[in-house]
PDB file of C-alpha atoms and ligand atoms in Angstrom:
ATOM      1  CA  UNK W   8      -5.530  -8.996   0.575  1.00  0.00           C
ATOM      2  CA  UNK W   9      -2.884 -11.487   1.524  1.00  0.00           C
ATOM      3  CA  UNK W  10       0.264 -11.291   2.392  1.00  0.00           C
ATOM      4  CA  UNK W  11       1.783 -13.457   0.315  1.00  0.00           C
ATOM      5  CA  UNK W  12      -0.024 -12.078  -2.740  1.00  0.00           C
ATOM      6  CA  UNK W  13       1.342  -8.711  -1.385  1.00  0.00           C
ATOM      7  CA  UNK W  14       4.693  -9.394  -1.471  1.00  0.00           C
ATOM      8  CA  UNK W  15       4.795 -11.305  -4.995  1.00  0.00           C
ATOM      9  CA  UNK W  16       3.234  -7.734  -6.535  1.00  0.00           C
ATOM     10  CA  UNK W  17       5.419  -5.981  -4.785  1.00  0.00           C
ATOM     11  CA  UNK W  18       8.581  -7.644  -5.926  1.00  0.00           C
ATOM     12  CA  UNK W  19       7.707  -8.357  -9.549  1.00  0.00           C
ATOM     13  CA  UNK W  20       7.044  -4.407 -10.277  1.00  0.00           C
ATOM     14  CA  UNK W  21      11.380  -4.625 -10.375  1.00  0.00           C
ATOM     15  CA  UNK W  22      11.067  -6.970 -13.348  1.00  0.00           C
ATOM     16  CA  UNK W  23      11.322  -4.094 -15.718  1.00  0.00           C
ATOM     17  CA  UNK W  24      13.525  -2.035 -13.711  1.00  0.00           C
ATOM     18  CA  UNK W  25      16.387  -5.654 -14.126  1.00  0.00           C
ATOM     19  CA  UNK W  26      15.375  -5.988 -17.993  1.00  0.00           C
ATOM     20  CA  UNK W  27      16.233  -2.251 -18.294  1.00  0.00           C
ATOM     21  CA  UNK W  28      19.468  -1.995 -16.429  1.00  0.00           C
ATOM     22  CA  UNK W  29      20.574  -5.945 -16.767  1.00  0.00           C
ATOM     23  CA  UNK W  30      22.012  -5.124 -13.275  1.00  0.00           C
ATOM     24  CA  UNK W  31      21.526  -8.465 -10.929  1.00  0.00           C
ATOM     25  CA  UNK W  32      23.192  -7.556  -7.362  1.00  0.00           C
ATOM     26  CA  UNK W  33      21.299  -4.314  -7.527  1.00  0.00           C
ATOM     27  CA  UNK W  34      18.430  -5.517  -9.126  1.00  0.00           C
ATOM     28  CA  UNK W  35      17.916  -8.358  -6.330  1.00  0.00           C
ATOM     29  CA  UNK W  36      18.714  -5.361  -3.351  1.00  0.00           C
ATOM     30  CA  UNK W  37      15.478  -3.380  -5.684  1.00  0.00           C
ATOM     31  CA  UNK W  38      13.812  -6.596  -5.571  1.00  0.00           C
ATOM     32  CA  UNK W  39      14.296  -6.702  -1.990  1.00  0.00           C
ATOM     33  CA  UNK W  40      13.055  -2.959  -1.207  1.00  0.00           C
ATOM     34  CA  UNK W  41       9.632  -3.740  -3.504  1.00  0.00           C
ATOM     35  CA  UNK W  42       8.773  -6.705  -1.498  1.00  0.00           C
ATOM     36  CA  UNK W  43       9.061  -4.540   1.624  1.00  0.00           C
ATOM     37  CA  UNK W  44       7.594  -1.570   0.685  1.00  0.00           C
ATOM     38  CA  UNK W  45       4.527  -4.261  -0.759  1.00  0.00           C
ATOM     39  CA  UNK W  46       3.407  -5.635   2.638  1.00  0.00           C
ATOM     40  CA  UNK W  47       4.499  -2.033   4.317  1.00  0.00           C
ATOM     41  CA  UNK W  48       0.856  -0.270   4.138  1.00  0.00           C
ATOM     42  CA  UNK W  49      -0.348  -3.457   6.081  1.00  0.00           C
ATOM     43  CA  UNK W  50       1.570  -2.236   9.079  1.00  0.00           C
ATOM     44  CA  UNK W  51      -1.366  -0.164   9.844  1.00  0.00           C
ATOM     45  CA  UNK W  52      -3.761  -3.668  10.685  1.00  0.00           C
ATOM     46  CA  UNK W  53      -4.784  -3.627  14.257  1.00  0.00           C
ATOM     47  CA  UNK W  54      -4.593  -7.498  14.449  1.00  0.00           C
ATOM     48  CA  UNK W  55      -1.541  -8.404  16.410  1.00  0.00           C
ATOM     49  CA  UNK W  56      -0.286 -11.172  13.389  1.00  0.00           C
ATOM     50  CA  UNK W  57       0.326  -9.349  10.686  1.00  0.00           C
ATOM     51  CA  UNK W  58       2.672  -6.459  11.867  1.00  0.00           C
ATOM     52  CA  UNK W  59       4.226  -9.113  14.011  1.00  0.00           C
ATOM     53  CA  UNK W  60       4.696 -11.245  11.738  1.00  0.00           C
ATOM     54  CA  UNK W  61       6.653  -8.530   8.797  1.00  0.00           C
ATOM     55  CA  UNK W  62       8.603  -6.752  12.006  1.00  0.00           C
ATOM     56  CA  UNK W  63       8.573  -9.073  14.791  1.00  0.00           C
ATOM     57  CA  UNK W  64       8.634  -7.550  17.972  1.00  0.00           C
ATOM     58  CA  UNK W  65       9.154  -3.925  16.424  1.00  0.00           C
ATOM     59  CA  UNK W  66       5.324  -4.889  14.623  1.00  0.00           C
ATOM     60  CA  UNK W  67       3.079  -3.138  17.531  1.00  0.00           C
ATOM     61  CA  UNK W  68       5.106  -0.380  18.169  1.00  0.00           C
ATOM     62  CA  UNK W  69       5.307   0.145  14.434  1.00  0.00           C
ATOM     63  CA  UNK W  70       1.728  -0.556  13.777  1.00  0.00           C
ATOM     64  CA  UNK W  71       1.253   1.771  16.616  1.00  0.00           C
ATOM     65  CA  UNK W  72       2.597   4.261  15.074  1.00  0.00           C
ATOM     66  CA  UNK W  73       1.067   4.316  11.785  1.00  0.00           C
ATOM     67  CA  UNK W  74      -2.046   4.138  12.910  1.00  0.00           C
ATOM     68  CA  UNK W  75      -1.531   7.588  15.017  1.00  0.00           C
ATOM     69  CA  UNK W  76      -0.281   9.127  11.976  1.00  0.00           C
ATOM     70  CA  UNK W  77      -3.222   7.944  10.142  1.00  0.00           C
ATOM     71  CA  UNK W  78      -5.751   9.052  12.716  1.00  0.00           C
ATOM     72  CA  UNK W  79      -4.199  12.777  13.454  1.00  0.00           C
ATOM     73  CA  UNK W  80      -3.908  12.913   8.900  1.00  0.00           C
ATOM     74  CA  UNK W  81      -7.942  11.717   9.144  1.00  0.00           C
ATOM     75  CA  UNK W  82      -8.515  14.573  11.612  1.00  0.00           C
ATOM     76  CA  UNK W  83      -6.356  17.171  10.448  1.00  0.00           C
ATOM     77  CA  UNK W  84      -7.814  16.768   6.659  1.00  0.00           C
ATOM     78  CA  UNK W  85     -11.395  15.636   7.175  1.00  0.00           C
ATOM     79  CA  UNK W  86     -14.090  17.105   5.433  1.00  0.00           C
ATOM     80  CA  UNK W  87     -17.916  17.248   6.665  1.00  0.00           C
ATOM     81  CA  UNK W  88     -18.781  14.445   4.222  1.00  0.00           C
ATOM     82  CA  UNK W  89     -15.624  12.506   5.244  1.00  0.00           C
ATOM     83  CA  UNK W  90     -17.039  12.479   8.864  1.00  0.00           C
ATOM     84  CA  UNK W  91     -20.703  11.953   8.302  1.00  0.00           C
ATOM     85  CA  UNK W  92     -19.125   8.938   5.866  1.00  0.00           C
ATOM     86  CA  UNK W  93     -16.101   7.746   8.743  1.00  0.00           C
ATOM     87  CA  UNK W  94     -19.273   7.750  11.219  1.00  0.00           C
ATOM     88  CA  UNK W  95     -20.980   5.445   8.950  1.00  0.00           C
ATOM     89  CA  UNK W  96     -18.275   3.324   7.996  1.00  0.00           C
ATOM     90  CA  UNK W  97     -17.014   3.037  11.606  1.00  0.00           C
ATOM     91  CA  UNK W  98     -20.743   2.178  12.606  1.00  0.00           C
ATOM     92  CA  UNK W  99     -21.651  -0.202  10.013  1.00  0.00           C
ATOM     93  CA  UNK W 100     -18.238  -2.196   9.221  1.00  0.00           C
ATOM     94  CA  UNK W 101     -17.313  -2.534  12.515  1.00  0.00           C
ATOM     95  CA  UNK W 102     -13.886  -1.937  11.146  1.00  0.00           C
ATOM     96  CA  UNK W 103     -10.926   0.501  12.621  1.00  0.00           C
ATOM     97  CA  UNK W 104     -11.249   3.242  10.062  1.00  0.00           C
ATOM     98  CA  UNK W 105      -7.341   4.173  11.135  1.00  0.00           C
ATOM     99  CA  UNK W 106      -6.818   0.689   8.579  1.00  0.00           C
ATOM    100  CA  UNK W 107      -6.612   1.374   4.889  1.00  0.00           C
ATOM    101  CA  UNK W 108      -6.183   4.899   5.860  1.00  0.00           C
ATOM    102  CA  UNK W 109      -2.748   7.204   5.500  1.00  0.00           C
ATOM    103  CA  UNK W 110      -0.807   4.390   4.822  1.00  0.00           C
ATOM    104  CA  UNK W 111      -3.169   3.382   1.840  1.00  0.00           C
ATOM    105  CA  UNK W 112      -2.646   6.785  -0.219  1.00  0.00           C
ATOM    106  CA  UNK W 113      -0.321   7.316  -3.381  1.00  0.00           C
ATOM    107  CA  UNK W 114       0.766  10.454  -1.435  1.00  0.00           C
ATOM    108  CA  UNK W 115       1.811   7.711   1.280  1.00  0.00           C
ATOM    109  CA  UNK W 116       3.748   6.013  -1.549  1.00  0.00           C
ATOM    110  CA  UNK W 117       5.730   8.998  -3.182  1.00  0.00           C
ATOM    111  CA  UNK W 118       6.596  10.043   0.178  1.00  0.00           C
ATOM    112  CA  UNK W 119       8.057   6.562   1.176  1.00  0.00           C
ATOM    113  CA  UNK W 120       9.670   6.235  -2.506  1.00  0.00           C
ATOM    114  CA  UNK W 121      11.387   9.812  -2.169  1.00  0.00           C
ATOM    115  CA  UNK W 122      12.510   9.024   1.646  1.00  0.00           C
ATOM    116  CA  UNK W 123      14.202   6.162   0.435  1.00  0.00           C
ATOM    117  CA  UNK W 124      15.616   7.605  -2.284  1.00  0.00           C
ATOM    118  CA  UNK W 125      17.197  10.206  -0.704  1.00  0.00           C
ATOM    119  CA  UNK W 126      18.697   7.863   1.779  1.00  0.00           C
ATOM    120  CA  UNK W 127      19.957   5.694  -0.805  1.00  0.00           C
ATOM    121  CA  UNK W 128      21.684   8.911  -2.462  1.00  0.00           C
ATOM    122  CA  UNK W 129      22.973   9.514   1.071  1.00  0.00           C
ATOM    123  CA  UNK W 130      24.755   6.317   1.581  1.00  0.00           C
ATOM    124  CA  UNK W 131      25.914   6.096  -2.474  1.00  0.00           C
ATOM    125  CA  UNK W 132      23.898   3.651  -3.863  1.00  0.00           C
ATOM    126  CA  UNK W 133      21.087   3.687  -6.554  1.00  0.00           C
ATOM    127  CA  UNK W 134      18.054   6.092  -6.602  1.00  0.00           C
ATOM    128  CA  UNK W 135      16.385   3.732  -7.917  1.00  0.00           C
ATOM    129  CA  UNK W 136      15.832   2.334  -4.522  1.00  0.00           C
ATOM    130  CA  UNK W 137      13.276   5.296  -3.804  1.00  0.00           C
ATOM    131  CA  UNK W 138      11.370   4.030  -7.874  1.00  0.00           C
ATOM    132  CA  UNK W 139      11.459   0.414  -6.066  1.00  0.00           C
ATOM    133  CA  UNK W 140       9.617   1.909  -2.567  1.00  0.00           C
ATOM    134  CA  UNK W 141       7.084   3.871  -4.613  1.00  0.00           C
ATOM    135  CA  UNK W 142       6.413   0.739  -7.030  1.00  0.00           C
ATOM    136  CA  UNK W 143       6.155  -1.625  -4.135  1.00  0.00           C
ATOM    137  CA  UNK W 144       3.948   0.720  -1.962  1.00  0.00           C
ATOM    138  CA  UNK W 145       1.373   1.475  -5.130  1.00  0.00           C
ATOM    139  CA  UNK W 146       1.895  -2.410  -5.589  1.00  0.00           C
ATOM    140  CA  UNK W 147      -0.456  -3.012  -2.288  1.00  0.00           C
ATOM    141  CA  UNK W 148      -2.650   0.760  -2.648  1.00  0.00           C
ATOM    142  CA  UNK W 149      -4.099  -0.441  -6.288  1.00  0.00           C
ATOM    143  CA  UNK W 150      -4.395  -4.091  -5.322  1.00  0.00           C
ATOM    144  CA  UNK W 151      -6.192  -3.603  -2.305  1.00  0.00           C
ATOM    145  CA  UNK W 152      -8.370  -0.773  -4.237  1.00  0.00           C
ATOM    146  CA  UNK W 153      -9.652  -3.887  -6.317  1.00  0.00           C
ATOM    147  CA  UNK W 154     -11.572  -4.611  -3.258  1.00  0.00           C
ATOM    148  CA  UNK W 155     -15.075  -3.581  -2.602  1.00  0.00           C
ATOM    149  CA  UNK W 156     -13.692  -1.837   0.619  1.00  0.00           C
ATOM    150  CA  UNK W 157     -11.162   0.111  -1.502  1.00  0.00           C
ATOM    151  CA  UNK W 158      -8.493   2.751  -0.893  1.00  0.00           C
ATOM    152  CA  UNK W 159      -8.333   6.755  -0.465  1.00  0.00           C
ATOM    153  CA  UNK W 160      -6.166   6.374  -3.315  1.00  0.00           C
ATOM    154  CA  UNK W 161      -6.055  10.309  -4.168  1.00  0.00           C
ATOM    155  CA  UNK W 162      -5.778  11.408  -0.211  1.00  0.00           C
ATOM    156  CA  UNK W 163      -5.011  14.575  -0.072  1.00  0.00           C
ATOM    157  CA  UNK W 164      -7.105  15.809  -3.281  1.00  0.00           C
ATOM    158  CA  UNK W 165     -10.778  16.115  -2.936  1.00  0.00           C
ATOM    159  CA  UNK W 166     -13.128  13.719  -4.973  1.00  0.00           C
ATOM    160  CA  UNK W 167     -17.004  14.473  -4.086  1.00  0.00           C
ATOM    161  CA  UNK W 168     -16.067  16.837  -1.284  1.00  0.00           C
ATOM    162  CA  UNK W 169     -14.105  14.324   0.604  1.00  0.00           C
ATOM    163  CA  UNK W 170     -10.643  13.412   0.897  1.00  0.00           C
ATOM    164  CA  UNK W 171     -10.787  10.148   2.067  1.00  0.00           C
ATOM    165  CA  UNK W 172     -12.984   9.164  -0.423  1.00  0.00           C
ATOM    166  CA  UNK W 173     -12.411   5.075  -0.525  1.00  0.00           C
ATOM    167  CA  UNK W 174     -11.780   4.490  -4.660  1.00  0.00           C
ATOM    168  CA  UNK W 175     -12.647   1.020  -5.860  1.00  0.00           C
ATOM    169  CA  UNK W 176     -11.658  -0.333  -9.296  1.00  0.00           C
ATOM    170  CA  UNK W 177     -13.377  -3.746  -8.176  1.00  0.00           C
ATOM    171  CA  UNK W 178     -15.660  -4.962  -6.266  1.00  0.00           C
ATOM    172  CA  UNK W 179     -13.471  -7.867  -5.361  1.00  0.00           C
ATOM    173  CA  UNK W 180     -13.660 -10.044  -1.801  1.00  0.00           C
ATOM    174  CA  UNK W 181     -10.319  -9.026   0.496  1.00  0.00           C
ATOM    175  CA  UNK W 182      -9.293 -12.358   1.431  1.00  0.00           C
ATOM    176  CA  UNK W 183     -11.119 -14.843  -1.021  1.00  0.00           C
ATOM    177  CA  UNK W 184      -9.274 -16.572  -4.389  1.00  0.00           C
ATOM    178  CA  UNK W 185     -10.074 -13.371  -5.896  1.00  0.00           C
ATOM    179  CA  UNK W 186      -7.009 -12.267  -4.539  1.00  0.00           C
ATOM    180  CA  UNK W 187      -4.472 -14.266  -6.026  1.00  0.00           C
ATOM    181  CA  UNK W 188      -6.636 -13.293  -9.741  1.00  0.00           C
ATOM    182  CA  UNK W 189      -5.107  -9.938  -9.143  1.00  0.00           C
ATOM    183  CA  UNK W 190      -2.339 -10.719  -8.514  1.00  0.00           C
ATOM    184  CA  UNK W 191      -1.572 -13.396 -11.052  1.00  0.00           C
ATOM    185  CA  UNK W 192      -2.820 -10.660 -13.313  1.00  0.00           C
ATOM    186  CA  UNK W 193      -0.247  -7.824 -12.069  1.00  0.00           C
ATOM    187  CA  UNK W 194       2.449 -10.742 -12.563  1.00  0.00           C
ATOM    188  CA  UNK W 195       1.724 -11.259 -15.751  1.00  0.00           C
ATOM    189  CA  UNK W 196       1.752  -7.558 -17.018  1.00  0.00           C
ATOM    190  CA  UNK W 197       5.153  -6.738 -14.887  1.00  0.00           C
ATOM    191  CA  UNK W 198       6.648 -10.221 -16.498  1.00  0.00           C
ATOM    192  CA  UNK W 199       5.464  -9.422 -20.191  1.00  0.00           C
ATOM    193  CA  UNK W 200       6.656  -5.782 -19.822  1.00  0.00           C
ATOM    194  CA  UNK W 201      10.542  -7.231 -18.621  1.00  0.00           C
ATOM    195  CA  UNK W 202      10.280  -9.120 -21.512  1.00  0.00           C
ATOM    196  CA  UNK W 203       9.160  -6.377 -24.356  1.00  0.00           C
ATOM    197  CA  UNK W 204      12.066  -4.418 -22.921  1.00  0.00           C
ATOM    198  CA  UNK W 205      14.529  -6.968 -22.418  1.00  0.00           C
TER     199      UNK W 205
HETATM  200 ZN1   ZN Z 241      -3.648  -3.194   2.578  1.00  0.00          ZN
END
């Protein structure tokens, strides 16, 4: 998926969080924190742009980095369907299976949402910076699990023997106008659900 369409996910998941708490210089720092944590799981792309582009020079040693993580999680927690299935996917995708790996997990996202929110405690502002992490993060996981490629959503539980078993909702095209149907979709819902309880 898109950046762009990332980050707009990402940041409209605080909608409800403002309606609820009517709080605006908090609510924009959430706001903030949700569009980060959106494009975040991206960090793991090999491509030089995209990392580059969210951290500027800090992107490849970032990226880097969370693709290490993802490849010692892959080998630590493997099954022997995961690797007969990794082999395959590796060998017929032609695409670095350490993408849409750790960092594409809702284990990935509560443990981002909790980090931050225990930071936030820690320097005496909201938890609800660690809620706007973990919204932000599962912003990008589902979205990109619309795609036919899709996400090991449920990493580190087992589904069919394996734990990086890819879940896809959809079989949408990464990349094509599908993309922005998502979403324009997720907008709506976040925007309707401010407004029910506003
Ligand atoms: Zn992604």
């Amino acid at each position: 998926m898109n950046g762009r369409a990332h980050a707009l996910m990402g940041a409209i998941t605080q909608a409800p969080v403002i309606a609820l708490t009517g709080d605006i210089p908090t609510g924009i720092g959430l706001v903030l924190l949700a569009t980060a944590a959106g494009l975040a799981p991206d960090l793991d792309h090999r491509g030089r742009t995209l990392p580059k582009k969210l951290l500027g020079p800090l992107g490849r040693p970032v990226s880097w980095l969370a693709r290490a993580a993802s490849s010692v999680a892959r080998e630590a927690t493997a099954t022997g369907p995961d690797r007969s299935s990794w082999a395959w996917y590796q060998a017929n995708r032609g695409i670095h299976p350490d993408h849409r790996a750790l960092t594409h997990t809702t284990a990935a996202a509560i443990m981002a949402g909790v980090f931050t929110g225990v930071v936030a405690l820690m320097l005496g502002w909201t938890p609800l910076a660690g809620l706007a992490v973990f919204m932000g993060w599962m912003s990008q996981v589902l979205s990109d699990g619309c795609t036919s490629m899709g996400v090991p959503l449920l990493w580190p539980l087992k589904v069919k023997g394996r734990r990086w078993y890819m879940v896809s909702f959809m079989r949408l095209r990464s990349g094509a106008s599908s993309d922005w149907w998502v979403a324009w979709a997720w907008t709506g819902a976040f925007s309707a659900l401010a407004v029910v309880l506003y």
